[in-house]
Short mmCIF file of C-alpha atoms in Angstrom, two decimals:
data_model
loop_
_atom_site.label_atom_id
_atom_site.label_comp_id
_atom_site.label_asym_id
_atom_site.label_seq_id
_atom_site.Cartn_x
_atom_site.Cartn_y
_atom_site.Cartn_z
CA MET A 1 -0.42 -0.14 0.07
CA PRO A 2 1.65 3.31 -0.95
CA GLU A 3 1.69 6.02 1.69
CA THR A 4 -0.94 8.12 1.43
CA GLY A 5 -0.26 11.56 0.08
CA THR A 6 2.69 12.01 -1.38
CA ALA A 7 2.17 11.96 -4.98
CA ASN A 8 1.91 16.41 -6.50
CA ILE A 9 0.82 14.44 -9.83
CA GLY A 10 -0.60 11.10 -10.95
CA VAL A 11 -0.22 9.42 -14.14
CA VAL A 12 -3.14 6.75 -15.74
CA GLY A 13 -2.80 4.38 -18.28
CA LEU A 14 1.05 3.52 -19.06
CA ALA A 15 0.74 2.11 -22.87
CA VAL A 16 3.84 4.45 -24.31
CA MET A 17 3.00 8.35 -24.07
CA GLY A 18 1.80 7.96 -21.02
CA SER A 19 4.85 6.35 -19.24
CA ASN A 20 7.26 9.02 -20.83
CA LEU A 21 4.31 12.34 -20.05
CA ALA A 22 5.65 9.68 -16.34
CA ARG A 23 9.43 9.70 -16.91
CA ASN A 24 9.06 13.21 -17.73
CA LEU A 25 7.11 14.73 -14.72
CA ALA A 26 8.96 12.22 -12.55
CA SER A 27 11.98 14.18 -13.66
CA ARG A 28 11.08 17.01 -12.90
CA GLU A 29 12.30 18.91 -9.38
CA GLY A 30 9.58 18.92 -6.96
CA ASN A 31 7.58 16.33 -8.55
CA THR A 32 6.21 12.83 -6.57
CA VAL A 33 4.34 10.72 -9.67
CA ALA A 34 1.50 7.83 -9.16
CA VAL A 35 1.09 6.03 -11.26
CA PHE A 36 -1.72 3.76 -12.81
CA ASN A 37 -2.85 1.09 -15.25
CA ARG A 38 -5.43 -0.76 -15.89
CA SER A 39 -3.09 -3.87 -16.04
CA PRO A 40 -0.78 -3.60 -12.68
CA GLU A 41 1.77 -5.42 -15.10
CA ARG A 42 2.29 -2.07 -17.01
CA THR A 43 2.43 -0.28 -14.14
CA HIS A 44 4.88 -3.11 -12.68
CA THR A 45 7.50 -2.58 -15.58
CA LEU A 46 7.14 1.20 -15.82
CA THR A 47 8.30 1.28 -12.36
CA SER A 48 11.45 -2.08 -12.27
CA GLU A 49 12.65 -0.78 -14.85
CA HIS A 50 12.81 3.29 -13.62
CA PRO A 51 13.44 2.98 -10.08
CA GLU A 52 15.46 6.62 -10.18
CA ALA A 53 12.02 7.96 -10.75
CA GLY A 54 10.28 7.22 -7.83
CA PHE A 55 6.87 6.82 -9.30
CA VAL A 56 4.57 6.10 -6.87
CA ALA A 57 2.20 2.76 -7.86
CA GLY A 58 -1.01 2.19 -6.91
CA GLU A 59 -2.63 -1.51 -7.55
CA SER A 60 -6.45 -0.58 -7.79
CA TYR A 61 -8.31 3.13 -8.20
CA ASP A 62 -8.00 3.57 -4.94
CA GLU A 63 -4.92 2.99 -3.89
CA PHE A 64 -3.79 5.62 -6.34
CA VAL A 65 -6.26 8.34 -5.77
CA ALA A 66 -4.97 7.64 -1.40
CA SER A 67 -1.53 8.35 -2.88
CA LEU A 68 -2.33 11.53 -4.25
CA SER A 69 -2.18 14.92 -1.93
CA LYS A 70 -4.64 17.35 -2.28
CA PRO A 71 -5.82 19.12 -4.36
CA ARG A 72 -5.92 15.52 -6.34
CA THR A 73 -4.74 16.08 -9.74
CA ALA A 74 -4.31 12.93 -12.56
CA ILE A 75 -3.72 13.22 -16.20
CA ILE A 76 -5.57 10.45 -18.03
CA MET A 77 -3.10 8.75 -20.58
CA VAL A 78 -5.31 6.33 -22.68
CA GLN A 79 -8.03 5.44 -25.92
CA ALA A 80 -10.21 7.88 -26.68
CA GLY A 81 -13.13 7.31 -26.00
CA LYS A 82 -15.05 5.03 -23.66
CA GLY A 83 -12.08 4.40 -22.59
CA THR A 84 -11.56 7.55 -20.97
CA ASP A 85 -15.05 7.93 -20.33
CA ALA A 86 -14.59 4.47 -17.94
CA VAL A 87 -11.26 6.19 -16.24
CA ILE A 88 -13.31 9.84 -15.51
CA SER A 89 -16.25 7.19 -13.88
CA GLU A 90 -13.81 5.55 -11.52
CA LEU A 91 -11.67 9.41 -10.51
CA VAL A 92 -14.75 11.20 -9.63
CA LYS A 93 -16.25 8.25 -7.37
CA ARG A 94 -13.15 9.00 -5.76
CA PHE A 95 -12.72 12.57 -5.89
CA GLU A 96 -13.86 15.99 -3.94
CA PRO A 97 -14.83 19.03 -4.53
CA GLY A 98 -11.27 20.75 -6.23
CA ASP A 99 -9.57 18.58 -7.74
CA ILE A 100 -8.46 18.27 -11.00
CA ILE A 101 -9.03 15.09 -14.10
CA VAL A 102 -6.96 15.90 -16.49
CA ASP A 103 -7.24 14.10 -19.71
CA GLY A 104 -4.74 13.70 -21.80
CA GLY A 105 -5.34 12.09 -25.10
CA ASN A 106 -6.56 13.22 -28.84
CA ALA A 107 -10.31 13.71 -27.39
CA ASN A 108 -13.33 14.92 -29.20
CA PHE A 109 -13.19 18.50 -28.56
CA HIS A 110 -17.04 17.71 -28.14
CA ASP A 111 -16.71 15.20 -25.42
CA THR A 112 -14.69 17.04 -23.45
CA ILE A 113 -16.75 20.00 -23.11
CA ARG A 114 -19.82 17.58 -22.01
CA ARG A 115 -17.62 15.85 -19.92
CA GLU A 116 -17.03 19.12 -17.98
CA ALA A 117 -20.26 19.81 -17.87
CA GLU A 118 -21.27 16.50 -16.19
CA ILE A 119 -18.57 17.38 -13.79
CA LYS A 120 -18.58 20.67 -12.97
CA PRO A 121 -21.77 19.61 -10.48
CA THR A 122 -19.28 17.83 -8.19
CA GLY A 123 -17.46 20.04 -7.72
CA ILE A 124 -14.21 18.61 -9.26
CA HIS A 125 -12.62 20.04 -12.12
CA PHE A 126 -11.83 18.68 -15.93
CA VAL A 127 -9.55 20.00 -18.21
CA GLY A 128 -8.97 18.94 -21.15
CA ALA A 129 -5.54 19.08 -22.78
CA GLY A 130 -3.67 18.27 -26.03
CA ILE A 131 -0.76 17.09 -26.10
CA SER A 132 1.39 16.88 -28.81
CA GLY A 133 4.73 15.77 -29.78
CA GLY A 134 4.73 11.55 -29.92
CA GLU A 135 6.38 9.91 -27.51
CA GLU A 136 9.29 11.54 -27.76
CA GLY A 137 8.11 14.26 -27.03
CA ALA A 138 6.32 12.67 -24.12
CA LEU A 139 9.47 11.98 -22.65
CA LYS A 140 11.30 15.79 -23.04
CA GLY A 141 9.14 18.35 -23.48
CA PRO A 142 5.55 18.36 -25.37
CA SER A 143 3.51 21.38 -26.51
CA ILE A 144 0.13 21.57 -24.25
CA MET A 145 -2.48 22.58 -24.75
CA PRO A 146 -4.76 22.57 -22.17
CA GLY A 147 -8.43 24.03 -21.41
CA GLY A 148 -10.37 23.74 -18.25
CA SER A 149 -11.16 26.66 -15.47
CA ALA A 150 -8.57 29.44 -14.51
CA GLU A 151 -8.78 27.87 -10.94
CA SER A 152 -7.17 24.54 -11.69
CA TYR A 153 -5.18 25.78 -14.04
CA GLU A 154 -3.29 27.40 -10.41
CA THR A 155 -2.61 24.34 -9.48
CA LEU A 156 -2.01 22.30 -13.04
CA GLY A 157 -0.06 25.22 -15.40
CA PRO A 158 2.95 25.26 -13.26
CA ILE A 159 3.34 20.91 -13.30
CA LEU A 160 2.69 21.57 -17.56
CA ALA A 161 4.91 23.92 -17.45
CA SER A 162 8.47 22.45 -16.08
CA ILE A 163 7.24 19.23 -18.33
CA ALA A 164 6.83 21.62 -21.59
CA ALA A 165 9.32 22.12 -24.49
CA VAL A 166 10.80 25.25 -23.37
CA ALA A 167 11.01 27.87 -26.83
CA GLU A 168 13.46 30.56 -26.63
CA GLY A 169 13.00 30.49 -22.10
CA GLU A 170 9.40 29.88 -22.15
CA PRO A 171 8.05 26.46 -21.80
CA CYS A 172 5.29 25.49 -24.12
CA VAL A 173 2.37 25.63 -22.35
CA THR A 174 -0.66 28.24 -21.73
CA HIS A 175 -4.14 28.45 -20.43
CA VAL A 176 -5.86 27.61 -23.65
CA GLY A 177 -9.71 28.57 -22.99
CA THR A 178 -12.53 26.69 -20.83
CA ASP A 179 -14.17 23.56 -21.05
CA GLY A 180 -13.03 21.96 -24.71
CA ALA A 181 -11.04 25.11 -26.24
CA GLY A 182 -7.16 23.04 -25.05
CA HIS A 183 -8.30 20.08 -27.14
CA PHE A 184 -10.32 22.81 -29.49
CA VAL A 185 -6.18 24.00 -31.08
CA LYS A 186 -5.15 20.44 -30.79
CA MET A 187 -7.88 19.54 -33.53
CA VAL A 188 -6.55 22.54 -35.87
CA HIS A 189 -2.68 21.99 -35.01
CA ASN A 190 -3.04 18.49 -36.30
CA GLY A 191 -5.16 19.38 -38.69
CA ILE A 192 -2.36 22.05 -40.34
CA GLU A 193 -0.29 19.19 -39.40
CA TYR A 194 -1.91 16.99 -41.92
CA ALA A 195 -1.33 19.58 -44.89
CA ASP A 196 1.99 19.91 -44.30
CA MET A 197 2.83 16.65 -44.48
CA GLN A 198 0.68 17.38 -47.51
CA LEU A 199 2.82 19.69 -49.40
CA ILE A 200 6.05 18.74 -48.45
CA ALA A 201 4.74 15.44 -50.25
CA GLU A 202 3.81 16.93 -53.07
CA ALA A 203 7.00 19.00 -53.20
CA TYR A 204 9.19 15.72 -52.91
CA ASP A 205 7.30 13.60 -55.46
CA LEU A 206 7.26 16.91 -58.70
CA ILE A 207 11.47 16.91 -57.78
CA ARG A 208 11.65 13.54 -58.14
CA GLN A 209 9.65 13.54 -60.96
CA GLY A 210 10.71 16.34 -62.43
CA THR A 211 13.94 15.78 -62.43
CA GLY A 212 15.34 12.55 -61.63
CA LYS A 213 16.75 12.57 -58.31
CA SER A 214 17.30 10.32 -55.91
CA PRO A 215 15.68 10.06 -52.69
CA ALA A 216 19.30 10.27 -50.46
CA GLU A 217 19.84 13.36 -53.46
CA ILE A 218 16.40 14.86 -52.49
CA ALA A 219 17.45 14.82 -49.29
CA ASP A 220 20.00 16.97 -49.20
CA ILE A 221 17.37 19.35 -50.56
CA PHE A 222 15.78 19.12 -47.76
CA ALA A 223 18.00 19.40 -45.86
CA GLU A 224 19.35 22.53 -47.09
CA TRP A 225 15.80 23.83 -46.91
CA ASN A 226 15.51 23.31 -43.49
CA THR A 227 18.36 26.24 -43.16
CA GLY A 228 15.55 28.97 -44.08
CA GLU A 229 12.50 30.30 -43.84
CA LEU A 230 11.17 26.12 -44.23
CA GLU A 231 12.89 25.27 -40.95
CA SER A 232 11.35 22.55 -39.27
CA TYR A 233 10.11 19.82 -38.07
CA LEU A 234 8.64 17.80 -41.06
CA ILE A 235 11.18 19.05 -42.92
CA GLU A 236 13.54 17.76 -40.43
CA ILE A 237 12.31 14.34 -40.55
CA THR A 238 11.80 14.18 -44.37
CA ALA A 239 15.31 14.52 -45.10
CA GLU A 240 15.66 11.57 -42.58
CA VAL A 241 12.83 9.86 -43.62
CA LEU A 242 14.29 10.62 -47.81
CA ARG A 243 17.76 8.94 -46.53
CA GLN A 244 16.66 5.55 -44.61
CA THR A 245 17.96 2.62 -47.06
CA ASP A 246 15.63 -0.92 -46.38
CA ALA A 247 18.14 -3.51 -44.92
CA ALA A 248 16.12 -5.82 -47.11
CA THR A 249 16.57 -4.96 -50.11
CA GLY A 250 19.24 -2.32 -49.92
CA GLN A 251 16.55 0.61 -51.88
CA PRO A 252 15.15 3.64 -50.84
CA LEU A 253 13.12 2.72 -47.44
CA VAL A 254 10.16 5.36 -49.46
CA ASP A 255 10.40 3.46 -52.11
CA VAL A 256 8.95 0.14 -49.98
CA ILE A 257 6.69 0.99 -48.41
CA LEU A 258 3.34 1.33 -49.52
CA ASP A 259 1.52 4.28 -50.81
CA GLU A 260 -0.85 4.24 -48.14
CA ALA A 261 -1.60 6.73 -45.17
CA GLY A 262 -3.24 6.35 -42.41
CA ALA A 263 -5.55 8.78 -40.09
CA LYS A 264 -5.83 8.97 -36.78
CA GLY A 265 -9.45 11.35 -37.50
CA THR A 266 -8.59 14.72 -35.86
CA GLY A 267 -7.79 15.58 -39.47
CA ALA A 268 -11.75 14.63 -40.64
CA TRP A 269 -12.33 16.63 -36.60
CA THR A 270 -10.16 19.57 -39.02
CA VAL A 271 -12.42 19.84 -42.07
CA GLN A 272 -15.89 18.45 -40.09
CA ASN A 273 -16.04 21.53 -37.42
CA ALA A 274 -14.58 23.59 -40.47
CA LEU A 275 -17.45 23.10 -42.68
CA ASP A 276 -19.92 23.09 -39.57
CA LEU A 277 -18.42 27.04 -38.99
CA GLY A 278 -18.68 27.83 -42.71
CA VAL A 279 -14.51 28.41 -42.08
CA PRO A 280 -12.81 27.81 -45.82
CA THR A 281 -9.45 24.87 -44.95
CA SER A 282 -9.79 23.77 -47.82
CA GLY A 283 -5.42 22.72 -48.02
CA ILE A 284 -6.83 21.15 -45.15
CA ALA A 285 -9.04 18.72 -46.63
CA GLU A 286 -7.50 17.70 -49.62
CA ALA A 287 -4.44 16.96 -47.33
CA VAL A 288 -6.72 14.42 -45.63
CA PHE A 289 -9.00 14.31 -48.56
CA ALA A 290 -5.91 12.85 -50.60
CA ARG A 291 -5.53 9.85 -47.97
CA SER A 292 -7.76 8.96 -47.92
CA LEU A 293 -7.30 8.73 -51.95
CA SER A 294 -4.24 6.52 -51.03
CA SER A 295 -6.51 4.01 -49.11
CA LYS A 296 -8.37 3.98 -52.22
CA ARG A 297 -6.45 0.56 -54.22
CA ALA A 298 -9.43 -0.75 -55.94
CA GLN A 299 -10.33 2.37 -57.19
CA ARG A 300 -7.17 3.17 -58.12
CA GLU A 301 -6.25 -0.26 -59.48
CA ALA A 302 -8.87 0.45 -61.52
CA ALA A 303 -7.91 3.92 -63.40
CA SER A 304 -4.62 3.07 -63.05
CA ASP A 305 -4.95 2.81 -67.76
CA LEU A 306 -7.16 5.88 -68.00
CA PRO A 307 -5.69 8.63 -70.15
CA GLY A 308 -3.06 11.09 -69.01
CA PRO A 309 -1.17 14.15 -70.55
CA SER A 310 1.08 12.83 -73.95
CA GLY A 311 4.33 12.56 -73.45
CA GLU A 312 6.77 12.58 -70.69
CA TRP A 313 7.76 16.10 -68.66
CA THR A 314 11.01 16.06 -67.72
CA VAL A 315 13.39 19.60 -66.42
CA ALA A 316 15.56 19.94 -68.66
CA ALA A 317 18.80 19.71 -65.99
CA ASP A 318 20.19 23.30 -66.59
CA GLU A 319 16.87 24.27 -64.91
CA ALA A 320 16.66 21.97 -62.88
CA ASP A 321 18.03 24.36 -59.59
CA ALA A 322 15.19 27.33 -60.93
CA PHE A 323 12.46 24.28 -60.63
CA ILE A 324 13.19 22.56 -57.23
CA GLU A 325 13.47 26.48 -55.87
CA ASP A 326 10.06 27.21 -57.84
CA VAL A 327 8.57 24.10 -55.33
CA ARG A 328 10.49 25.41 -52.14
CA ARG A 329 8.87 28.72 -52.62
CA ALA A 330 5.54 27.28 -53.80
CA LEU A 331 5.21 24.66 -50.77
CA TYR A 332 6.61 28.59 -48.20
CA ALA A 333 3.10 29.95 -49.54
CA SER A 334 0.87 26.74 -49.34
CA LYS A 335 2.43 26.50 -46.19
CA ILE A 336 1.40 30.14 -45.03
CA ILE A 337 -2.58 29.33 -46.38
CA ALA A 338 -2.23 25.87 -43.68
CA TYR A 339 -1.78 27.97 -40.94
CA SER A 340 -3.39 31.21 -41.82
CA GLN A 341 -6.64 28.51 -42.23
CA GLY A 342 -5.84 26.87 -39.59
CA PHE A 343 -6.44 30.33 -37.00
CA ASP A 344 -9.26 31.47 -38.87
CA GLU A 345 -11.10 28.20 -37.55
CA ILE A 346 -9.39 28.57 -34.33
CA VAL A 347 -10.83 32.46 -34.05
CA ALA A 348 -13.95 30.77 -35.26
CA GLY A 349 -14.38 28.78 -32.49
CA ALA A 350 -13.80 30.57 -29.93
CA GLU A 351 -16.27 33.03 -30.62
CA GLN A 352 -19.00 29.82 -31.43
CA PHE A 353 -18.05 27.99 -28.22
CA GLY A 354 -17.04 31.87 -25.93
CA TRP A 355 -13.06 30.71 -25.92
CA ASP A 356 -10.88 33.18 -24.80
CA ILE A 357 -8.43 32.20 -27.80
CA LYS A 358 -5.09 34.34 -27.74
CA LYS A 359 -3.49 34.37 -30.99
CA GLY A 360 0.15 34.66 -30.85
CA ASP A 361 -0.12 32.41 -27.61
CA ILE A 362 -0.66 29.25 -29.07
CA ALA A 363 1.38 30.64 -32.54
CA LYS A 364 4.75 30.29 -29.31
CA ILE A 365 3.47 27.63 -27.70
CA TRP A 366 3.75 25.12 -30.82
CA ARG A 367 7.03 26.33 -31.73
CA ALA A 368 9.12 23.40 -29.94
CA GLY A 369 7.66 19.87 -28.68
CA CYS A 370 4.93 19.84 -30.65
CA ILE A 371 5.59 18.49 -34.52
CA ILE A 372 3.74 21.58 -36.57
CA ARG A 373 6.97 22.98 -34.37
CA ALA A 374 9.00 25.94 -37.61
CA ARG A 375 10.79 28.48 -37.67
CA PHE A 376 8.14 31.13 -39.49
CA LEU A 377 5.87 30.60 -35.76
CA ASN A 378 7.32 34.04 -34.47
CA ARG A 379 6.37 35.25 -37.53
CA ILE A 380 2.48 34.39 -36.68
CA ALA A 381 3.00 35.13 -32.63
CA GLU A 382 4.80 39.00 -33.40
CA ALA A 383 1.44 39.16 -36.94
CA TYR A 384 -0.97 38.59 -34.07
CA ALA A 385 0.84 40.72 -30.82
CA ASP A 386 1.43 43.70 -33.97
CA ASP A 387 -2.16 43.46 -35.08
CA PRO A 388 -4.51 41.45 -32.48
CA ALA A 389 -7.88 41.62 -34.53
CA LEU A 390 -5.64 40.55 -38.21
CA VAL A 391 -8.57 39.31 -40.36
CA ALA A 392 -6.76 36.77 -41.74
CA LEU A 393 -2.73 35.88 -41.54
CA VAL A 394 -1.88 36.36 -45.31
CA VAL A 395 -2.46 39.85 -45.19
CA ALA A 396 -0.31 40.60 -42.45
CA PRO A 397 2.23 42.22 -43.39
CA TYR A 398 4.91 39.87 -43.49
CA PHE A 399 3.48 36.37 -44.99
CA ARG A 400 1.66 39.10 -47.55
CA ASP A 401 5.41 40.24 -48.71
CA ALA A 402 6.74 36.56 -48.17
CA VAL A 403 3.43 35.16 -50.73
CA ALA A 404 3.90 38.14 -53.10
CA GLY A 405 7.41 37.18 -53.36
CA ALA A 406 6.53 33.34 -54.41
CA GLN A 407 3.93 33.86 -56.15
CA GLU A 408 4.99 33.52 -59.70
CA SER A 409 6.53 30.19 -58.80
CA TRP A 410 3.71 29.16 -57.52
CA ARG A 411 1.58 29.33 -60.08
CA ARG A 412 4.57 27.79 -62.25
CA VAL A 413 4.42 25.11 -59.96
CA VAL A 414 1.02 24.32 -60.34
CA ALA A 415 0.59 24.66 -63.78
CA ILE A 416 3.78 22.81 -64.63
CA ALA A 417 2.30 19.88 -62.24
CA ALA A 418 -1.62 20.09 -63.98
CA GLN A 419 0.21 19.30 -67.48
CA ALA A 420 2.35 16.91 -66.32
CA GLY A 421 -0.80 14.84 -64.92
CA ILE A 422 0.86 14.51 -61.33
CA PRO A 423 -1.54 15.40 -58.43
CA THR A 424 -0.43 17.69 -56.29
CA PRO A 425 -3.96 18.59 -54.59
CA ALA A 426 -2.62 20.73 -51.00
CA PHE A 427 -0.61 22.70 -53.47
CA SER A 428 -3.19 23.83 -56.35
CA SER A 429 -6.90 24.22 -53.79
CA SER A 430 -3.77 26.22 -51.52
CA LEU A 431 -3.56 29.02 -54.93
CA ALA A 432 -6.90 28.60 -55.96
CA TYR A 433 -8.21 29.62 -52.15
CA TYR A 434 -6.01 32.29 -52.23
CA ASP A 435 -6.79 33.48 -55.70
CA GLY A 436 -10.05 33.63 -54.10
CA LEU A 437 -9.38 35.81 -51.85
CA ARG A 438 -8.17 37.99 -52.90
CA ALA A 439 -10.52 38.53 -56.09
CA ASP A 440 -11.94 41.84 -56.42
CA ARG A 441 -15.20 39.90 -57.67
CA LEU A 442 -16.25 36.13 -57.06
CA PRO A 443 -18.56 34.06 -59.48
CA ALA A 444 -20.67 33.83 -56.17
CA ALA A 445 -23.09 36.00 -57.45
CA LEU A 446 -24.27 33.59 -60.58
CA ILE A 447 -24.55 30.83 -57.63
CA GLN A 448 -26.87 33.37 -56.10
CA GLY A 449 -28.40 34.05 -58.60
CA GLN A 450 -29.23 30.11 -59.61
CA ARG A 451 -30.52 29.64 -56.06
CA ASP A 452 -33.36 31.98 -55.99
CA PHE A 453 -34.63 30.49 -58.98
CA PHE A 454 -34.91 27.72 -58.25
CA GLY A 455 -35.41 27.65 -54.17
CA ALA A 456 -36.57 31.36 -54.02
CA HIS A 457 -33.50 31.76 -51.24
CA THR A 458 -33.65 35.78 -52.45
CA TYR A 459 -29.91 38.17 -52.73
CA LYS A 460 -28.55 41.04 -52.06
CA ARG A 461 -27.94 43.37 -54.51
CA VAL A 462 -24.89 46.13 -54.44
CA ASP A 463 -26.74 49.16 -55.18
CA LYS A 464 -28.66 49.38 -52.81
CA PRO A 465 -29.10 47.25 -49.18
CA GLY A 466 -32.49 45.18 -48.06
CA VAL A 467 -33.46 41.68 -49.88
CA PHE A 468 -35.09 40.80 -53.10
CA HIS A 469 -36.31 38.65 -55.15
CA THR A 470 -36.70 38.45 -58.90
CA LEU A 471 -40.01 35.87 -59.69
CA TRP A 472 -39.23 33.95 -62.35
CA SER A 473 -41.82 32.25 -62.93
CA GLY A 474 -43.76 34.99 -63.70
CA ASP A 475 -43.18 38.29 -65.19
CA ARG A 476 -39.91 38.49 -63.92
CA SER A 477 -40.19 40.97 -62.03
CA GLU A 478 -37.35 41.92 -59.06
CA ILE A 479 -39.97 42.46 -55.43
CA GLU A 480 -38.21 43.01 -51.90
CA THR A 481 -38.69 40.38 -49.85
CA THR A 482 -37.12 38.99 -46.54
CA PRO A 483 -34.40 36.67 -46.34
CA SER A 484 -35.22 32.88 -47.34
CA SER A 485 -35.35 30.25 -44.39
CA HIS A 486 -33.99 27.56 -46.54
#
């Protein structure tokens, strides 16, 4: 039986992420960590392999809860869904008002809102915390996005700050907002991650098909890009993946990996919620759809003999460097669009759900520890510091100038890809979004006319206020009306 009230923080769920997070907590001065897993073997393995951590191991929920000092604070690291609800139920039975339950899994923020509302009457604080950085981040320092009450953050904040990644002297954690805000922001983080990865994959594909360079040679290109404005974790690991040789075949590993990309759902959630919020996140959506398409093996095989462009396409040897630079610029411009769309969704979510989310602070906590950490996140933080009411990230002076300098390259790359029959859904949709955003007039006027014709959905005019409808099946005169509810 562990000693009562000795641990200031507990972790429930000791798979790789939970174990690494527990080890990270235990390595920080001032923390004593209680651990519990539904299967005691996993607890025994962790404590025996890491005696230096001084874990307080519980064999049951009662022992685990008893070992926590008040206010009791426990982080749940189990699979999202019913497993999380089961653990929460057990803890709520034993916790007291003022205690804190933290869900550190990849929960759907709607579930977090529900759970917080259900638990609130008990006086127990429920916190949904997005934790990014994978297994290594959990162990060495993740980016952490906690929601929940301000009161709970007074206790939880210093503990999370002790284990978070550090960027320029600042821990990568901030109180995001109430109830589901933390998991919402983590969801959008993952959506941006999908877009970023797809854009990088498209850049690789264009360079390989256009220049014939080997994966190892393209790895050198990405390593060079990582010394400039594209510096980021994903660019860094792309070079590592492209350099890897398969031990069994001697081929580049990228050539023996099946070209079907998996997904765990957070990218799709980002797009689904963007649709609900009326926010165009086209780059993220195309990245999600590209993964879906990659997995449609039967359809791809059936369509493999569909006609494509006539003739082979390659870049002339003396034009290869210029083409590669065009691809780099197109990648940077498209990346800016992905982040701009992601932050648009954060702004819309905050407005919809009543969260006071500080966009610059989010950019800062993504500078280290998380998968989308990148040099230009400082630029995003600066943009929101200069103008907290910024209507779109892409119109901030730095990003406006960056896209202006890249757009001719961007257009050339998208055009070449289309002519060569190389799919670039994220590059292409990002450029279309950019052009749609800057257009003086869009063909949406025609769509409104069509909607009014078949459904009397009404329209507004550019030259006077009011809502109007044309009597299409009558004499086609125009009447002023009230807006349609359809």
